[in-house]
Amino acid sequence: MENKLSHTEENYLKAIFKITERAEKVASTNKIAEQVQTSAASVTDMLKKLNDKSLINYEKYKGATLTPDGIRLATQLVRKHRLWEVFLYDKLKFPWEQIHDIAEELEHINSDDLINRLDNFLGNPRFDPHGDPIPTSEGKFMLRNQSTLDSVPIHSKVILVGVSHHSSEFLTYLNSINVKLGTKFKITGKNSYDNSLTVESNGTQLLITHEVSKNLLVKPG
Amino acid sequence: MENKLSHTEENYLKAIFKITERAEKVASTNKIAEQVQTSAASVTDMLKKLNDKSLINYEKYKGATLTPDGIRLATQLVRKHRLWEVFLYDKLKFPWEQIHDIAEELEHINSDDLINRLDNFLGNPRFDPHGDPIPTSEGKFMLRNQSTLDSVPIHSKVILVGVSHHSSEFLTYLNSINVKLGTKFKITGKNSYDNSLTVESNGTQLLITHEVSKNLLVKPG
DNA sequence: TAGTTTTTTTAGATGTATCTAAAAAGCTGA
DNA sequence: TCAGCTTTTTAGATACATCTAAAAAAACTA
Ligand SMILES: [Mn+2]
Ligand SMILES: [Mn+2]
Ligand SMILES: [Mn+2]
Ligand SMILES: [Mn+2]
C-alpha cells in the first residue's frame, strides 16, 4: 500500500501542514519554498510527486492542500518531532533553544513502536518545551485557547504559554530578557507608531517589539 | 576542514571498520558489498569517493583500509550505535532482538553534544545489550578477553558475554532456547562430523550447531 | 482593460546513489 | 604457464533532489 517517504518528502508534507494549519487555505509554491528553504522550481517538482502519491491535492498555479493520508502522515511527524523535543529537554537537559534542530532529524526515524514507547517513557506529555500540543497516536490535538501578545488589550495580564518560532536566535533572545513559558506579563503601554509594547514582567519593565510580540502566545492570567 | 558525510558514506565506513576489525587486513570490494547489501560496482564508486576524501586508502583491485580520520569517524558511529541500543533496551524496554535496526538509523543523527549527553544520561555504560564494548568520546575501546564458543575445549565452563550477530532472527532463536548474556554453559560434547556441540545450560541439555556456536562470545567462568 | 509585476512552471543541468552488463585484471591449479 | 574461474572495474542507465534561466500564467494597478 504505502511506500516509505524520503526525509525530503516528509519535510514538504510538514511544511504544507504548518502553512495550512492556521490562516491559509492552500499552501502556495512560494510559501512552501520559503518553509523548506529551497527554490520554487524544486517545490513544483515535489508537488507533482506528492500529488501522484495522493498525499496532497495539487493543481498547476493553485497551490496544495493535504489529503486525509497526507494529514495523517504530517500529524505523525509533528508528534514525533515534539516528543523528541520533550526527550531532549526533560531527559537530556538541553536548553529549549537547542532542541528544534536535533528533533528535525530525529523526527524522520521510522518506527511506530519506538515513538509510542518514547511517549510512554516521557509520561505522555501533552505539550512540548515550546508550548505546542503533542498529537496522540490517533492524531488528535489538544487545542488551547491562546492569542498572540500583540493582539491583547492594554492593561491586560497574561501568561506566556507558547512561542511560534523555534529558532535558536529567537529563543536565545527570550532567554536574554528572562522570558520563558509561564512568565507573566502586564501590558503597560502600546506604541502605535511601531506597534511595540511596554510590559511589566518579573517586576521590571520590558520593551517588546512587534516582531517579537506577534510570536509570543499567551493566555489570560 | 571536514564536510558532513551522507548516511551511505557513513555506512560504508562502518562496514570497512567491521571487516578490518578482526581477521582481515583489508576490506575487499565484495566483502563490503555483502556488508552494505549492494552491488560490487556501487562499492567501487564509493571507494573512489572515500579515498578522495582521505577517509580510506584504496587502490584498484587491492581493497580498502581506513585512514586515521576514517577510523575516528567509524569509531564515533559505533559509539553512537551502541549508546542508542542501550537507550532502547534500558529505557524504552525494547527486547534485544529489536534494537539493532532502529539504532542503525539513530546512529546517523549528527550532534556530539547529543551523544555525550545521552552517554551521561545512560550512566556511561561500557557495554551494549549485545555485550559489545562502547567506545569513549575519545574513541577508546575496552577490549575484553573472549573466545567463540566453538573454540573452547570440551568440559569447559563458560559464561556468555556477547553475540557477534545482531540480527533479529539469530537473537530470537537464542530467546527460544533461553540463552541470554550471562547464561552459563558447560560443554558436554563435541560432534566432529558437523562441529555441533552439546552443552548443559540452566540444568538442561542443548544442541548448539556450529553456525550458532561460532557467533557466541564467551569467557571462562 | 491593458500594462506591469509577481508567482509559478518548464527546460535543461548537475551531483549522488544506485543498477546491469560487459570488459579487464587477478588468481589458481593442472 | 596458461586456461578458466573469480573478483573488480568500467560503461552506460535510471531515479532523485537540487539548481538557474527563461517562459507562461495570474494578480495587481493605474
Ligand atoms: Mn520544534
Ligand atoms: Mn525534518
Ligand atoms: Mn547493533
Ligand atoms: Mn547505519
Coordinates of C-alpha atoms (C1' of nucleotides) and ligand atoms in Angstrom, one line a residue:
Chain A
M1 CA 0.0 0.0 0.0
E2 CA 2.2 2.7 1.2
N3 CA 5.9 3.2 0.3
K4 CA 8.2 4.8 2.7
L5 CA 8.8 8.5 2.1
S6 CA 12.2 10.2 1.9
H7 CA 13.2 12.8 4.5
T8 CA 12.6 15.4 1.9
E9 CA 9.1 14.3 1.1
E10 CA 8.3 14.3 4.8
N11 CA 9.6 17.8 5.2
Y12 CA 7.4 19.0 2.4
L13 CA 4.3 17.4 4.0
K14 CA 5.1 19.0 7.3
A15 CA 5.7 22.4 5.6
I16 CA 2.3 22.2 3.9
F17 CA 0.7 21.2 7.2
K18 CA 2.2 24.1 9.0
I19 CA 1.1 26.6 6.3
T20 CA -2.4 25.4 6.1
E21 CA -2.8 24.8 9.8
R22 CA -3.6 28.4 10.6
A23 CA -4.7 31.2 8.3
E24 CA -4.0 29.9 4.7
K25 CA -6.5 27.6 3.0
V26 CA -3.9 26.4 0.5
A27 CA -0.1 26.3 0.6
S28 CA 1.4 28.3 -2.3
T29 CA 4.6 27.2 -4.1
N30 CA 6.5 30.2 -2.8
K31 CA 5.4 29.8 0.8
I32 CA 6.5 26.1 0.7
A33 CA 9.8 27.1 -0.9
E34 CA 10.4 29.6 2.0
Q35 CA 9.5 27.0 4.6
V36 CA 11.7 24.2 3.3
Q37 CA 14.4 26.7 2.2
T38 CA 14.6 25.7 -1.5
S39 CA 13.7 27.1 -4.9
A40 CA 10.2 27.5 -6.3
A41 CA 11.2 25.2 -9.2
S42 CA 12.1 22.4 -6.8
V43 CA 8.8 22.8 -5.0
T44 CA 6.8 22.4 -8.2
D45 CA 8.6 19.2 -8.9
M46 CA 7.9 17.8 -5.5
L47 CA 4.2 18.9 -5.5
K48 CA 3.7 16.8 -8.7
K49 CA 5.3 13.9 -7.0
L50 CA 3.3 14.2 -3.8
N51 CA 0.1 14.6 -5.8
D52 CA 0.9 11.4 -7.7
K53 CA 1.2 9.7 -4.4
S54 CA -2.2 11.0 -3.3
L55 CA -0.7 12.8 -0.3
I56 CA -1.7 16.3 -1.5
N57 CA -4.2 17.8 -3.8
Y58 CA -2.3 20.0 -6.3
E59 CA -3.3 21.7 -9.4
K60 CA -1.0 23.9 -11.5
Y61 CA -0.9 27.5 -10.3
K62 CA -3.4 26.7 -7.5
G63 CA -1.2 25.6 -4.6
A64 CA -1.5 22.5 -2.4
T65 CA -3.6 21.1 0.4
L66 CA -3.1 17.8 2.2
T67 CA -5.3 14.8 1.6
P68 CA -6.5 12.7 4.6
D69 CA -3.5 10.5 4.1
G70 CA -1.2 13.5 3.9
I71 CA -2.8 14.9 7.1
R72 CA -2.3 11.7 8.9
L73 CA 1.4 11.4 7.9
A74 CA 2.1 15.1 8.7
T75 CA 0.5 14.8 12.1
Q76 CA 2.6 11.8 13.0
L77 CA 5.7 13.7 12.0
V78 CA 4.6 16.6 14.3
R79 CA 4.0 14.1 17.1
K80 CA 7.5 12.6 16.6
H81 CA 9.2 16.0 16.4
R82 CA 7.5 17.2 19.6
L83 CA 8.1 14.0 21.6
W84 CA 11.8 14.1 20.7
E85 CA 11.9 17.7 21.8
V86 CA 10.5 16.7 25.2
F87 CA 13.1 13.9 25.5
L88 CA 15.9 16.3 24.7
Y89 CA 14.7 18.9 27.1
D90 CA 13.4 16.8 30.0
K91 CA 15.8 13.9 29.9
L92 CA 19.0 15.2 28.3
K93 CA 18.6 18.7 29.8
F94 CA 19.2 20.6 26.5
P95 CA 18.2 24.2 26.7
W96 CA 15.0 25.0 24.7
E97 CA 16.8 26.9 22.0
Q98 CA 18.9 23.8 21.0
I99 CA 16.3 21.1 20.7
H100 CA 14.4 22.0 17.5
D101 CA 17.2 21.4 15.1
I102 CA 18.1 18.0 16.5
A103 CA 14.4 17.0 16.6
E104 CA 14.2 18.0 12.9
E105 CA 16.5 15.0 12.3
L106 CA 15.1 12.6 14.9
E107 CA 11.5 13.0 13.6
H108 CA 12.4 11.0 10.5
I109 CA 13.3 7.8 12.4
N110 CA 10.7 5.3 11.3
S111 CA 9.1 3.2 14.0
D112 CA 5.7 3.4 15.4
D113 CA 6.7 1.2 18.3
L114 CA 9.6 3.5 19.1
I115 CA 7.5 6.6 19.2
N116 CA 4.8 5.0 21.3
R117 CA 7.4 3.7 23.8
L118 CA 9.0 7.1 23.9
D119 CA 5.7 8.7 24.6
N120 CA 5.1 6.4 27.5
F121 CA 8.7 6.8 28.8
L122 CA 8.2 10.6 28.9
G123 CA 4.9 10.2 30.8
N124 CA 2.6 11.0 27.8
P125 CA 3.3 14.7 27.8
R126 CA 0.6 16.9 26.2
F127 CA 2.8 19.9 25.3
D128 CA 6.4 20.2 24.1
P129 CA 9.0 22.6 25.6
H130 CA 7.9 25.4 23.3
G131 CA 4.3 25.0 24.5
D132 CA 3.0 23.3 21.3
P133 CA 0.4 20.5 21.8
I134 CA 1.6 16.9 21.1
P135 CA -0.8 14.9 18.9
T136 CA -1.9 11.5 20.2
S137 CA -1.0 8.3 18.3
E138 CA -4.5 8.7 16.7
G139 CA -3.5 12.1 15.5
K140 CA -5.7 14.1 18.0
F141 CA -4.5 17.5 19.0
M142 CA -5.4 19.3 22.2
L143 CA -6.1 22.8 21.0
R144 CA -5.6 25.6 23.5
N145 CA -7.2 28.9 23.8
Q146 CA -4.4 31.4 23.1
S147 CA -3.7 34.7 21.5
T148 CA -0.6 36.5 20.3
L149 CA 0.8 39.1 22.7
D150 CA 0.4 41.8 20.1
S151 CA -3.4 41.3 20.0
V152 CA -4.3 41.6 23.7
P153 CA -5.6 45.0 25.0
I154 CA -3.6 47.4 27.1
H155 CA -3.6 46.8 30.9
S156 CA -4.3 43.0 30.3
K157 CA -2.5 40.5 32.5
V158 CA -1.4 37.4 30.6
I159 CA 0.9 34.3 30.9
L160 CA 3.2 33.1 28.2
V161 CA 2.1 29.6 27.1
G162 CA 3.9 29.2 23.7
V163 CA 6.2 30.6 21.1
S164 CA 5.5 30.4 17.4
H165 CA 9.1 30.3 16.2
H166 CA 11.6 27.6 17.4
S167 CA 14.7 29.2 16.0
S168 CA 17.8 29.3 18.3
E169 CA 18.1 33.1 17.7
F170 CA 14.6 34.0 18.8
L171 CA 14.7 31.7 21.9
T172 CA 18.2 32.9 22.9
Y173 CA 16.8 36.5 22.7
L174 CA 14.0 35.5 25.0
N175 CA 16.5 33.9 27.4
S176 CA 18.4 37.2 27.5
I177 CA 15.3 39.2 28.6
N178 CA 14.4 36.4 31.1
V179 CA 11.2 35.4 29.3
K180 CA 10.2 31.7 29.4
L181 CA 7.0 29.6 29.4
G182 CA 4.9 30.6 32.4
T183 CA 6.3 34.2 32.5
K184 CA 3.6 36.7 33.4
F185 CA 3.1 40.0 31.6
K186 CA 1.1 43.1 32.3
I187 CA 0.7 45.3 29.2
T188 CA 1.6 48.8 30.4
G189 CA 1.8 50.6 27.1
K190 CA 1.3 50.4 23.4
N191 CA 3.2 52.4 20.9
S192 CA 1.0 52.8 17.8
Y193 CA 4.0 54.1 15.7
D194 CA 5.9 50.8 15.5
N195 CA 3.4 48.6 17.4
S196 CA 5.9 47.9 20.1
L197 CA 4.7 47.2 23.7
T198 CA 5.9 48.1 27.1
V199 CA 5.2 45.3 29.6
E200 CA 5.8 44.7 33.2
S201 CA 7.3 41.2 33.9
N202 CA 9.2 39.8 36.9
G203 CA 8.9 43.3 38.4
T204 CA 10.8 45.0 35.6
Q205 CA 9.7 47.0 32.6
L206 CA 10.5 45.5 29.1
L207 CA 10.2 46.9 25.6
I208 CA 8.8 44.2 23.3
T209 CA 9.0 44.9 19.5
H210 CA 6.1 43.9 17.3
E211 CA 8.3 41.3 15.6
V212 CA 8.7 39.6 19.0
S213 CA 5.2 40.2 20.4
K214 CA 3.4 38.6 17.4
N215 CA 5.4 35.4 18.1
L216 CA 4.5 35.2 21.8
L217 CA 1.4 33.1 22.6
V218 CA -0.4 34.0 25.7
K219 CA -3.5 33.2 27.7
P220 CA -5.3 35.4 30.3
G221 CA -3.9 35.2 33.8
Chain B
M1 CA 38.0 21.1 7.0
E2 CA 35.6 18.3 7.2
N3 CA 32.3 18.1 5.3
K4 CA 29.4 16.1 6.6
L5 CA 29.1 12.6 5.3
S6 CA 25.9 11.1 3.9
H7 CA 24.3 8.2 5.7
T8 CA 25.5 6.0 2.9
E9 CA 29.1 7.1 3.2
E10 CA 28.9 6.5 7.0
N11 CA 27.6 3.0 6.4
Y12 CA 30.5 2.2 4.1
L13 CA 33.0 3.4 6.7
K14 CA 31.4 1.3 9.4
A15 CA 31.4 -1.7 7.1
I16 CA 35.1 -1.3 6.4
F17 CA 35.7 -0.9 10.1
K18 CA 33.9 -4.1 10.9
I19 CA 35.6 -6.1 8.2
T20 CA 39.1 -4.9 9.1
E21 CA 38.5 -5.0 12.9
R22 CA 39.1 -8.7 13.3
A23 CA 40.8 -11.1 10.8
E24 CA 41.0 -9.3 7.5
K25 CA 43.8 -6.8 6.9
V26 CA 42.0 -5.1 4.0
A27 CA 38.3 -4.9 3.1
S28 CA 37.7 -6.3 -0.3
T29 CA 35.1 -4.9 -2.7
N30 CA 32.9 -8.0 -2.5
K31 CA 33.1 -8.2 1.4
I32 CA 31.9 -4.6 1.6
A33 CA 29.2 -5.2 -1.0
E34 CA 27.9 -8.0 1.1
Q35 CA 28.1 -6.0 4.3
V36 CA 26.2 -3.0 2.9
Q37 CA 23.9 -5.1 0.8
T38 CA 24.7 -3.5 -2.6
S39 CA 26.5 -4.4 -5.8
A40 CA 30.2 -4.6 -6.2
A41 CA 30.0 -1.8 -8.9
S42 CA 28.4 0.6 -6.4
V43 CA 31.2 -0.2 -3.9
T44 CA 33.9 0.6 -6.4
D45 CA 32.3 4.0 -7.0
M46 CA 32.1 4.7 -3.3
L47 CA 35.6 3.6 -2.5
K48 CA 36.9 6.1 -5.0
K49 CA 34.9 8.8 -3.3
L50 CA 36.0 7.9 0.2
N51 CA 39.6 7.7 -1.0
D52 CA 39.3 11.2 -2.5
K53 CA 38.1 12.4 0.9
S54 CA 41.1 10.7 2.6
L55 CA 38.9 8.5 4.8
I56 CA 40.2 5.3 3.3
N57 CA 43.3 4.1 1.5
Y58 CA 42.2 2.4 -1.7
E59 CA 44.0 1.2 -4.8
K60 CA 42.3 -0.6 -7.7
Y61 CA 42.0 -4.3 -7.2
K62 CA 43.6 -4.0 -3.7
G63 CA 40.7 -3.3 -1.4
A64 CA 40.4 -0.7 1.3
T65 CA 41.7 0.2 4.8
L66 CA 40.6 3.1 6.9
T67 CA 42.9 6.1 7.4
P68 CA 43.2 7.6 10.9
D69 CA 40.4 10.1 10.0
G70 CA 38.3 7.2 8.8
I71 CA 38.9 5.2 12.0
R72 CA 38.0 8.1 14.1
L73 CA 34.7 8.6 12.2
A74 CA 33.8 4.9 12.2
T75 CA 34.5 4.6 15.9
Q76 CA 32.2 7.5 16.7
L77 CA 29.5 5.8 14.6
V78 CA 30.0 2.6 16.6
R79 CA 29.8 4.6 19.8
K80 CA 26.5 6.2 18.7
H81 CA 25.0 3.0 17.5
R82 CA 25.8 1.2 20.8
L83 CA 24.7 4.0 23.1
W84 CA 21.3 4.2 21.2
E85 CA 21.0 0.5 21.7
V86 CA 21.4 0.9 25.4
F87 CA 18.8 3.6 25.4
L88 CA 16.3 1.5 23.5
Y89 CA 17.0 -1.5 25.7
D90 CA 17.4 0.0 29.2
K91 CA 15.0 3.0 28.9
L92 CA 12.4 2.0 26.4
K93 CA 12.4 -1.7 27.3
F94 CA 12.8 -2.9 23.7
P95 CA 13.8 -6.6 23.5
W96 CA 17.4 -7.1 22.4
E97 CA 16.4 -8.5 19.0
Q98 CA 14.6 -5.3 18.0
I99 CA 17.2 -2.6 18.8
H100 CA 19.8 -3.0 16.1
D101 CA 17.7 -1.9 13.2
I102 CA 16.5 1.2 14.9
A103 CA 20.0 2.1 16.1
E104 CA 21.1 1.7 12.5
E105 CA 19.1 4.8 11.8
L106 CA 19.7 6.7 15.0
E107 CA 23.5 6.4 14.7
H108 CA 23.4 8.9 11.8
I109 CA 22.0 11.8 13.9
N110 CA 24.7 14.4 13.9
S111 CA 25.4 16.0 17.3
D112 CA 28.4 15.5 19.6
D113 CA 26.6 17.3 22.3
L114 CA 23.6 14.9 21.9
I115 CA 25.6 11.8 22.1
N116 CA 27.7 12.9 25.1
R117 CA 24.5 13.9 27.0
L118 CA 23.0 10.6 26.1
D119 CA 26.1 8.7 27.4
N120 CA 25.8 10.6 30.6
F121 CA 22.0 10.1 30.9
L122 CA 22.6 6.3 30.5
G123 CA 25.2 6.3 33.2
N124 CA 28.2 5.9 30.9
P125 CA 27.6 2.3 30.1
R126 CA 30.7 0.3 28.9
F127 CA 28.8 -2.4 27.0
D128 CA 25.8 -2.5 24.8
P129 CA 22.9 -5.0 25.2
H130 CA 24.7 -7.4 22.9
G131 CA 27.8 -7.4 25.0
D132 CA 29.8 -5.1 22.7
P133 CA 32.1 -2.5 24.2
I134 CA 31.1 1.2 23.8
P135 CA 33.9 3.5 22.7
T136 CA 34.5 6.6 24.8
S137 CA 34.2 10.0 23.2
E138 CA 38.0 9.8 22.6
G139 CA 37.4 6.6 20.7
K140 CA 38.9 4.3 23.2
F141 CA 37.5 0.7 23.3
M142 CA 37.6 -1.6 26.3
L143 CA 38.7 -4.8 24.8
R144 CA 37.6 -7.9 26.6
N145 CA 39.2 -11.3 26.8
Q146 CA 36.7 -13.5 24.9
S147 CA 36.6 -16.5 22.7
T148 CA 33.9 -18.0 20.5
L149 CA 32.0 -21.0 22.0
D150 CA 33.1 -23.3 19.1
S151 CA 36.8 -22.8 20.1
V152 CA 36.7 -23.7 23.8
P153 CA 37.8 -27.2 24.9
I154 CA 35.3 -29.9 25.9
H155 CA 34.2 -29.9 29.6
S156 CA 34.9 -26.2 29.9
K157 CA 32.6 -24.0 31.9
V158 CA 31.9 -20.6 30.3
I159 CA 29.6 -17.6 30.5
L160 CA 28.0 -15.9 27.5
V161 CA 29.3 -12.3 27.3
G162 CA 28.5 -11.3 23.7
V163 CA 27.0 -12.2 20.4
S164 CA 28.6 -11.4 17.1
H165 CA 25.4 -11.0 15.1
H166 CA 22.7 -8.6 15.9
S167 CA 20.1 -9.9 13.5
S168 CA 16.6 -10.3 14.8
E169 CA 16.4 -13.9 13.6
F170 CA 19.5 -15.0 15.4
L171 CA 18.6 -13.3 18.7
T172 CA 15.0 -14.5 18.5
Y173 CA 16.4 -18.1 18.2
L174 CA 18.6 -17.5 21.3
N175 CA 15.5 -16.3 23.1
S176 CA 13.7 -19.5 22.1
I177 CA 16.4 -21.7 23.7
N178 CA 16.6 -19.4 26.7
V179 CA 20.1 -18.2 26.1
K180 CA 21.0 -14.6 27.0
L181 CA 24.0 -12.6 28.2
G182 CA 25.2 -14.2 31.5
T183 CA 24.0 -17.6 30.6
K184 CA 26.4 -20.3 31.8
F185 CA 27.4 -23.3 29.7
K186 CA 29.3 -26.5 30.3
I187 CA 30.5 -28.1 27.2
T188 CA 29.4 -31.8 27.5
G189 CA 30.2 -33.0 24.0
K190 CA 31.6 -32.2 20.6
N191 CA 30.5 -33.7 17.3
S192 CA 33.4 -33.7 14.9
Y193 CA 31.2 -34.5 12.0
D194 CA 29.3 -31.2 11.8
N195 CA 31.1 -29.4 14.6
S196 CA 28.0 -29.1 16.7
L197 CA 28.1 -29.1 20.5
T198 CA 26.1 -30.4 23.3
V199 CA 26.1 -28.2 26.3
E200 CA 24.5 -28.1 29.7
S201 CA 22.8 -24.8 30.5
N202 CA 20.2 -23.9 33.1
G203 CA 20.1 -27.5 34.1
T204 CA 19.1 -28.7 30.6
Q205 CA 21.0 -30.2 27.6
L206 CA 21.1 -28.1 24.4
L207 CA 22.4 -28.9 21.0
I208 CA 24.3 -26.0 19.5
T209 CA 25.1 -26.0 15.8
H210 CA 28.4 -24.7 14.6
E211 CA 26.7 -21.8 12.8
V212 CA 25.4 -20.7 16.2
S213 CA 28.4 -21.6 18.4
K214 CA 30.8 -19.5 16.3
N215 CA 28.7 -16.4 17.0
L216 CA 28.5 -16.9 20.7
L217 CA 31.3 -15.0 22.6
V218 CA 32.2 -16.5 26.0
K219 CA 34.7 -16.1 28.8
P220 CA 35.8 -18.7 31.3
G221 CA 33.5 -19.0 34.4
Chain C
dT1 C1' -8.8 47.0 -19.7
dA2 C1' -4.1 46.9 -20.7
dG3 C1' 0.3 47.1 -19.0
dT4 C1' 3.4 45.8 -15.2
dT5 C1' 4.8 43.0 -11.5
dT6 C1' 4.7 38.7 -9.1
dT7 C1' 4.2 33.9 -9.0
dT8 C1' 4.6 29.6 -10.9
dT9 C1' 6.1 26.4 -14.2
dT10 C1' 9.1 24.5 -17.7
dA11 C1' 13.6 23.4 -19.7
dG12 C1' 17.9 22.0 -19.2
dA13 C1' 22.0 20.9 -16.0
dT14 C1' 24.4 19.0 -12.1
dG15 C1' 25.6 15.7 -8.4
dT16 C1' 24.6 11.5 -5.7
dA17 C1' 23.4 6.8 -5.3
dT18 C1' 22.0 3.1 -7.4
dC19 C1' 21.7 -0.8 -11.1
dT20 C1' 23.0 -4.4 -15.0
dA21 C1' 26.1 -6.0 -18.5
dA22 C1' 30.4 -6.3 -20.3
dA23 C1' 35.4 -5.8 -20.0
dA24 C1' 39.6 -6.2 -17.6
dA25 C1' 42.5 -7.9 -14.0
dG26 C1' 43.9 -11.2 -10.8
dC27 C1' 44.2 -15.9 -9.0
dT28 C1' 44.7 -20.9 -9.3
dG29 C1' 45.5 -25.5 -10.4
dA30 C1' 46.6 -29.0 -13.9
Chain D
dT1 C1' 52.4 -21.1 -17.7
dC2 C1' 48.2 -20.5 -19.2
dA3 C1' 43.1 -21.5 -19.4
dG4 C1' 39.4 -21.0 -16.8
dC5 C1' 37.2 -19.1 -12.8
dT6 C1' 36.6 -15.2 -9.6
dT7 C1' 36.9 -10.6 -8.5
dT8 C1' 36.8 -6.0 -9.6
dT9 C1' 36.2 -2.2 -12.6
dT10 C1' 34.2 0.4 -16.3
dA11 C1' 30.4 1.8 -19.2
dG12 C1' 26.0 3.3 -19.7
dA13 C1' 21.2 3.8 -17.5
dT14 C1' 17.8 5.3 -14.1
dA15 C1' 15.9 7.8 -10.2
dC16 C1' 16.0 11.6 -7.0
dA17 C1' 16.8 16.2 -5.4
dT18 C1' 18.5 20.1 -6.5
dC19 C1' 19.8 24.5 -9.3
dT20 C1' 19.4 28.7 -12.8
dA21 C1' 17.3 30.9 -16.6
dA22 C1' 13.5 31.6 -19.4
dA23 C1' 8.7 31.2 -20.4
dA24 C1' 4.0 31.3 -19.1
dA25 C1' 0.2 32.3 -16.2
dA26 C1' -2.0 35.0 -12.7
dA27 C1' -2.6 39.0 -10.0
dC28 C1' -2.4 43.7 -9.4
dT29 C1' -3.0 48.7 -10.6
dA30 C1' -3.4 52.8 -12.9
Ligands
MN1 MN 10.4 22.3 17.0
MN2 MN 12.7 17.3 9.4
MN3 MN 23.8 -3.3 16.7
MN4 MN 23.5 2.9 9.6

